[in-house]
XYZ file of C-alpha atoms in Angstrom:
433
model
C 91.440 -33.157 10.593
C 88.484 -35.123 9.235
C 88.882 -38.314 7.257
C 86.175 -39.765 5.060
C 84.333 -39.611 1.749
C 81.392 -37.216 1.784
C 78.773 -36.802 -0.947
C 77.126 -33.364 -0.979
C 73.800 -33.057 -2.816
C 72.281 -29.629 -3.576
C 70.652 -28.141 -6.654
C 72.356 -24.746 -6.064
C 75.951 -24.705 -7.252
C 76.955 -21.921 -4.885
C 75.835 -23.991 -1.891
C 77.814 -26.979 -3.183
C 80.907 -24.859 -3.547
C 80.695 -23.458 -0.013
C 80.027 -26.793 1.698
C 82.649 -28.597 -0.400
C 85.291 -26.004 0.421
C 84.623 -26.235 4.159
C 84.822 -30.031 4.131
C 87.876 -30.227 1.889
C 89.730 -27.711 4.076
C 88.950 -30.014 7.013
C 90.469 -33.023 5.164
C 87.446 -34.780 3.639
C 87.261 -36.204 0.128
C 84.171 -34.574 -1.385
C 81.991 -35.500 -4.359
C 78.952 -33.480 -5.451
C 75.598 -33.988 -7.172
C 73.085 -31.359 -8.373
C 70.003 -33.617 -8.143
C 68.670 -36.747 -6.543
C 69.084 -39.026 -9.582
C 72.771 -38.173 -9.899
C 73.226 -38.633 -6.162
C 71.696 -42.117 -6.279
C 74.004 -43.184 -9.139
C 77.124 -41.847 -7.411
C 76.173 -43.485 -4.111
C 75.684 -46.866 -5.783
C 78.906 -46.712 -7.835
C 81.139 -45.278 -5.082
C 79.403 -45.542 -1.686
C 80.558 -42.600 0.476
C 80.972 -42.599 4.252
C 78.399 -39.798 4.669
C 75.803 -37.932 2.579
C 74.784 -34.281 3.082
C 71.426 -34.026 1.352
C 69.375 -30.946 0.478
C 65.606 -31.365 0.866
C 64.200 -29.015 -1.749
C 65.431 -30.097 -5.195
C 63.829 -30.378 -8.657
C 62.847 -33.867 -9.816
C 62.992 -36.163 -6.816
C 63.400 -34.176 -3.612
C 65.634 -34.980 -0.674
C 63.021 -37.062 1.137
C 62.453 -39.373 -1.827
C 66.181 -39.565 -2.484
C 66.747 -40.612 1.132
C 63.977 -43.204 0.900
C 65.525 -44.748 -2.228
C 68.953 -44.799 -0.617
C 67.560 -46.757 2.345
C 65.741 -49.198 0.075
C 68.940 -50.191 -1.750
C 71.148 -52.758 0.007
C 74.322 -51.068 -1.279
C 73.468 -47.630 0.137
C 71.089 -48.451 2.986
C 73.655 -48.111 5.759
C 75.212 -44.810 4.600
C 74.317 -42.087 7.146
C 72.341 -39.162 5.707
C 72.308 -35.605 7.146
C 69.622 -33.274 5.784
C 70.677 -29.692 4.863
C 67.630 -27.479 4.527
C 66.078 -24.150 5.364
C 62.991 -25.973 6.713
C 63.331 -25.999 10.482
C 59.812 -26.954 11.572
C 59.377 -30.038 13.718
C 57.212 -31.900 11.189
C 59.907 -31.647 8.478
C 62.548 -32.944 10.884
C 60.331 -35.832 11.994
C 59.693 -36.789 8.366
C 63.430 -36.847 7.709
C 64.175 -39.020 10.732
C 61.349 -41.407 9.830
C 62.957 -41.907 6.400
C 66.253 -42.875 8.025
C 68.234 -39.632 8.321
C 70.697 -39.458 11.226
C 70.801 -35.677 11.638
C 69.307 -32.369 10.495
C 71.266 -29.100 9.824
C 69.333 -25.941 9.003
C 70.489 -23.265 6.591
C 72.236 -20.956 6.942
C 74.613 -23.147 8.912
C 77.569 -22.317 11.094
C 80.813 -23.753 9.768
C 81.890 -25.142 13.147
C 78.479 -26.747 13.708
C 78.675 -28.412 10.289
C 82.170 -29.753 10.948
C 81.309 -31.016 14.424
C 78.253 -32.908 13.187
C 80.081 -34.308 10.169
C 82.961 -35.388 12.406
C 80.549 -37.069 14.844
C 78.769 -39.079 12.166
C 81.959 -40.041 10.348
C 83.302 -41.362 13.642
C 80.053 -43.238 14.294
C 80.248 -44.649 10.783
C 83.793 -45.911 11.366
C 82.818 -47.449 14.696
C 79.815 -49.083 13.050
C 81.979 -50.541 10.255
C 84.544 -51.790 12.757
C 81.782 -53.387 14.801
C 80.309 -55.034 11.689
C 83.745 -56.334 10.735
C 84.293 -57.709 14.228
C 80.861 -59.329 14.278
C 81.499 -60.814 10.824
C 84.840 -62.232 11.944
C 83.308 -63.683 15.091
C 80.419 -65.099 13.068
C 82.889 -66.817 10.736
C 84.817 -68.166 13.713
C 81.628 -69.435 15.334
C 80.487 -70.966 12.040
C 83.822 -72.727 11.682
C 83.608 -73.944 15.290
C 80.058 -75.178 14.700
C 81.160 -77.021 11.564
C 84.000 -78.660 13.501
C 81.545 -79.634 16.227
C 79.169 -81.147 13.667
C 82.052 -83.077 12.106
C 83.137 -84.304 15.524
C 79.589 -85.396 16.319
C 79.404 -87.289 13.035
C 82.728 -88.966 13.759
C 81.573 -89.849 17.260
C 78.315 -91.335 15.960
C 80.207 -93.161 13.233
C 82.887 -94.621 15.469
C 80.473 -95.587 18.241
C 78.081 -97.136 15.763
C 80.791 -98.990 13.878
C 82.565 -100.065 17.054
C 79.363 -101.527 18.481
C 78.396 -103.072 15.150
C 81.926 -104.351 14.636
C 81.975 -106.006 18.057
C 78.591 -107.577 17.400
C 79.568 -108.880 13.975
C 82.939 -110.098 15.174
C 81.176 -112.014 17.930
C 78.596 -113.447 15.526
C 81.321 -114.476 13.073
C 83.296 -116.133 15.867
C 80.235 -118.010 17.101
C 79.416 -119.131 13.555
C 82.903 -120.390 12.768
C 82.898 -123.283 15.235
C 79.638 -124.962 14.107
C 80.423 -124.080 10.490
C 83.781 -125.798 10.750
C 82.111 -128.885 12.216
C 79.361 -128.938 9.559
C 81.850 -128.369 6.727
C 84.094 -131.207 7.888
C 81.154 -133.492 8.591
C 79.553 -132.920 5.173
C 82.817 -133.792 3.456
C 83.186 -136.999 5.476
C 79.532 -137.947 4.951
C 79.878 -137.363 1.214
C 82.979 -139.561 1.108
C 81.262 -142.302 3.136
C 78.124 -142.150 0.970
C 80.180 -142.374 -2.198
C 81.973 -145.423 -0.768
C 78.647 -147.059 0.156
C 77.252 -146.371 -3.322
C 80.352 -147.915 -4.894
C 79.997 -150.899 -2.573
C 76.316 -151.238 -3.523
C 77.240 -151.077 -7.213
C 79.781 -153.825 -6.603
C 77.038 -156.015 -5.063
C 74.824 -155.370 -8.088
C 77.639 -156.361 -10.434
C 78.483 -159.529 -8.495
C 74.885 -160.546 -7.803
C 72.835 -159.245 -10.745
C 69.976 -161.679 -10.026
C 68.506 -160.080 -6.954
C 65.645 -161.690 -5.078
C 62.090 -160.532 -5.651
C 62.022 -158.820 -2.224
C 65.170 -156.830 -3.017
C 63.845 -155.839 -6.464
C 60.492 -154.813 -4.974
C 62.150 -152.726 -2.246
C 64.450 -151.039 -4.825
C 61.385 -150.060 -6.823
C 59.516 -148.840 -3.726
C 62.344 -146.517 -2.634
C 63.242 -145.609 -6.256
C 66.851 -146.615 -5.588
C 68.355 -145.064 -8.723
C 66.734 -141.652 -8.052
C 67.566 -141.875 -4.322
C 71.288 -142.334 -5.072
C 71.305 -139.462 -7.564
C 69.299 -137.116 -5.287
C 71.422 -137.955 -2.222
C 74.591 -136.881 -4.038
C 72.873 -133.683 -5.183
C 71.749 -132.869 -1.644
C 75.257 -133.403 -0.306
C 76.580 -131.090 -3.024
C 73.991 -128.472 -2.065
C 74.976 -128.815 1.572
C 78.612 -128.200 0.600
C 77.591 -125.090 -1.372
C 75.437 -123.817 1.514
C 78.352 -124.300 3.913
C 80.647 -122.427 1.527
C 78.192 -119.525 1.333
C 77.834 -119.438 5.118
C 81.613 -119.318 5.490
C 81.704 -116.485 2.942
C 79.102 -114.590 4.963
C 81.082 -115.211 8.138
C 84.161 -113.759 6.428
C 82.078 -110.743 5.364
C 80.974 -110.199 8.941
C 84.564 -110.464 10.122
C 85.735 -107.974 7.471
C 82.934 -105.601 8.394
C 84.015 -105.770 12.028
C 87.370 -104.228 11.072
C 85.643 -100.845 10.690
C 87.311 -99.288 13.722
C 90.867 -100.196 12.657
C 93.296 -97.388 13.331
C 95.548 -98.265 10.407
C 94.595 -98.395 6.767
C 95.045 -101.845 5.234
C 95.060 -103.277 1.694
C 91.595 -104.343 0.547
C 89.813 -105.451 -2.613
C 86.950 -103.037 -3.363
C 85.196 -105.546 -5.630
C 85.237 -108.128 -2.833
C 83.975 -105.500 -0.390
C 81.024 -104.755 -2.662
C 80.244 -108.464 -3.035
C 80.399 -108.947 0.733
C 78.020 -106.025 1.254
C 75.594 -107.485 -1.286
C 75.825 -110.832 0.469
C 74.839 -109.216 3.770
C 71.913 -107.493 2.020
C 70.839 -110.568 0.061
C 67.787 -111.174 2.233
C 66.599 -107.597 1.551
C 67.283 -107.770 -2.189
C 65.037 -110.801 -2.511
C 61.351 -110.521 -3.294
C 58.818 -109.740 -0.580
C 55.074 -109.189 -0.151
C 55.054 -105.921 -2.135
C 57.656 -106.373 -4.878
C 59.635 -108.982 -6.821
C 63.363 -109.568 -6.393
C 65.623 -106.572 -7.075
C 68.011 -107.405 -9.890
C 71.706 -106.557 -9.304
C 73.981 -106.070 -12.310
C 77.716 -106.071 -11.583
C 80.330 -104.723 -13.982
C 83.675 -104.989 -12.196
C 87.033 -103.989 -13.603
C 90.116 -105.617 -12.107
C 91.289 -103.075 -9.508
C 93.800 -104.922 -7.368
C 94.004 -103.843 -3.737
C 93.890 -100.278 -2.422
C 95.033 -99.115 0.999
C 91.913 -97.980 2.865
C 89.691 -98.512 5.886
C 87.594 -101.402 4.489
C 85.129 -101.584 7.373
C 84.197 -97.938 6.924
C 83.800 -98.389 3.161
C 81.471 -101.301 3.910
C 79.330 -98.799 5.777
C 79.341 -96.408 2.805
C 78.240 -99.151 0.399
C 75.733 -100.475 2.939
C 74.096 -97.063 3.460
C 73.771 -96.339 -0.257
C 72.427 -99.779 -1.162
C 70.076 -99.925 1.835
C 68.635 -96.526 0.887
C 68.030 -97.765 -2.661
C 66.257 -100.855 -1.356
C 64.104 -98.676 0.949
C 63.214 -96.495 -2.038
C 62.208 -99.543 -4.117
C 59.972 -100.743 -1.269
C 58.285 -97.315 -1.130
C 57.802 -97.292 -4.904
C 56.404 -100.833 -4.823
C 53.829 -99.949 -2.177
C 52.654 -96.999 -4.277
C 52.671 -98.894 -7.598
C 50.514 -101.539 -9.238
C 51.775 -105.053 -9.892
C 51.622 -104.396 -13.665
C 53.864 -101.330 -13.339
C 56.477 -103.288 -11.385
C 56.654 -106.007 -14.047
C 56.886 -103.413 -16.836
C 59.751 -101.658 -15.035
C 61.717 -104.320 -13.108
C 63.658 -102.818 -10.233
C 67.415 -103.028 -10.616
C 70.687 -101.805 -9.143
C 73.772 -101.408 -11.314
C 77.249 -101.496 -9.760
C 80.328 -100.611 -11.803
C 83.971 -100.340 -10.755
C 86.840 -98.933 -12.816
C 90.360 -97.598 -12.534
C 90.916 -93.845 -12.826
C 93.666 -92.437 -15.067
C 95.417 -90.883 -12.058
C 95.680 -94.239 -10.285
C 92.591 -94.110 -8.075
C 89.419 -96.199 -8.341
C 85.815 -95.310 -9.070
C 82.679 -97.049 -7.824
C 79.310 -96.254 -9.408
C 76.126 -97.472 -7.708
C 72.998 -96.677 -9.731
C 69.308 -97.563 -9.507
C 66.420 -97.233 -11.934
C 64.043 -95.897 -9.289
C 62.055 -92.711 -8.868
C 65.019 -90.320 -8.678
C 65.290 -87.162 -6.576
C 64.018 -83.607 -7.120
C 66.749 -80.900 -7.164
C 65.882 -79.620 -3.683
C 66.490 -83.094 -2.227
C 69.615 -83.816 -4.281
C 71.332 -80.628 -3.092
C 70.780 -81.581 0.572
C 71.297 -85.336 0.388
C 74.615 -85.280 2.295
C 73.472 -82.784 4.947
C 73.557 -83.909 8.555
C 70.093 -84.845 9.925
C 68.421 -84.412 6.509
C 66.090 -87.265 5.628
C 63.053 -87.784 3.407
C 61.909 -90.819 5.379
C 59.012 -90.713 7.872
C 59.706 -90.113 11.558
C 61.247 -93.213 13.074
C 62.409 -94.584 9.701
C 65.608 -92.607 9.210
C 68.087 -90.548 11.231
C 69.511 -88.369 8.457
C 73.041 -89.494 9.401
C 73.689 -92.365 6.970
C 74.715 -90.413 3.886
C 76.297 -87.615 5.934
C 78.569 -90.216 7.534
C 79.193 -91.811 4.119
C 80.298 -88.407 2.794
C 82.638 -87.927 5.738
C 84.173 -91.398 5.345
C 84.846 -90.920 1.628
C 85.919 -87.254 1.683
C 87.480 -86.637 5.113
C 88.843 -90.081 5.992
C 89.898 -91.292 2.539
C 90.489 -88.004 0.715
C 88.138 -89.035 -2.076
C 84.894 -87.671 -3.475
C 81.264 -88.763 -3.580
C 78.826 -87.239 -6.057
C 75.145 -87.886 -6.669
C 73.425 -87.618 -10.058
C 69.661 -87.915 -10.163
C 66.711 -87.112 -12.387
C 63.113 -87.515 -11.292
C 61.671 -90.650 -12.855
C 65.048 -91.892 -14.113
C 66.827 -93.065 -10.979
C 69.877 -91.972 -9.000
C 73.604 -92.658 -9.241
C 76.273 -92.322 -6.547
C 79.818 -92.030 -7.888
C 82.610 -92.634 -5.368
C 86.232 -91.903 -6.204
C 89.003 -93.128 -3.931
C 92.788 -92.781 -4.003
C 94.920 -95.930 -4.030
C 96.520 -95.054 -0.722
C 95.236 -93.244 2.355
C 97.096 -92.051 5.411
C 96.066 -93.424 8.828
C 93.517 -91.360 10.750
C 95.171 -88.679 12.815
C 98.452 -88.697 10.844
């Protein structure tokens, strides 16, 4: 018994009836068409397993019908057997060149017809099975490749963050000792200076009639201004020490990137620490003025996360924006830069479901659609050779989506800037749980 759907095409009804009867008796499901146009419509709507096609038909003949079948993606792979009274070699060659798989001459022998139909139905089934197997293997290989790419990204991320974390932890440790000494010393010096100034004031009160030499020296050194400026300088030294300690804390927090357990962290503080580390880059340089940073923070409380890895996300996004501003500045005139001051806008807010949202936006040149759609792809970069690896935003995407179970979306319009919106849950499970 034969199994399969066969479309028989012939402009003579008697021929259709004979062929259909033979095939149906053998177990095939048969559909018929009296011309090429009807055959093409049937083949597109209900693709058969095999087509028996007459050559000589009114309208479009069998050759043209076969050619159109092979040109259509839906019907291109359906095997076609020509049924015709033309048995010359040239006619057969023409049919094979158009994509036919076999050629049966009329009048045909019933057994010959069935054997050839059976052969090509079996080949068709084997071909479909092979395609299915190849498709399954392709999907498996694609999935394996994706896992490999993810593993490579994780490896790059962890190695990079581990090395960077060790470096920053070491720097922070080395800074803490001299910072502690300077901080304590400045406080003592300030206290001693204040005591000396009070003692000097007491002298002035007790001995208001100073000698001419003392008066002249006080005028030469501008004693009143010196006292005022000395206190200001000591205050500035205290503030500088405080900022250095804050930077040391930022370095220490950043070094926690390779922690195996998620810990509570303040996202607003993480953003501020990242900005502090980038402060030298945000300042003005030879090609552009200072980049303005506008912060609009909502009180978020702490979320359970991997803070060191989120530092890297914020760092990559902000560093890319600064790079873009530098590129724009080099290509722009000084007048243009002053008319359109460069700025970064950072906003944090709580989500209705309990998570948090971080928006980092610039007013730069924006991205064309073809760049925006590929921005998180591994190894994709718009920077010149040697300036970018194409891993920064791919790793950022993995940290937010895979590690934290959040989302990161980019919105951008050419000439109007870009915005990265990061959404994070309030709690994340440890890696590997």
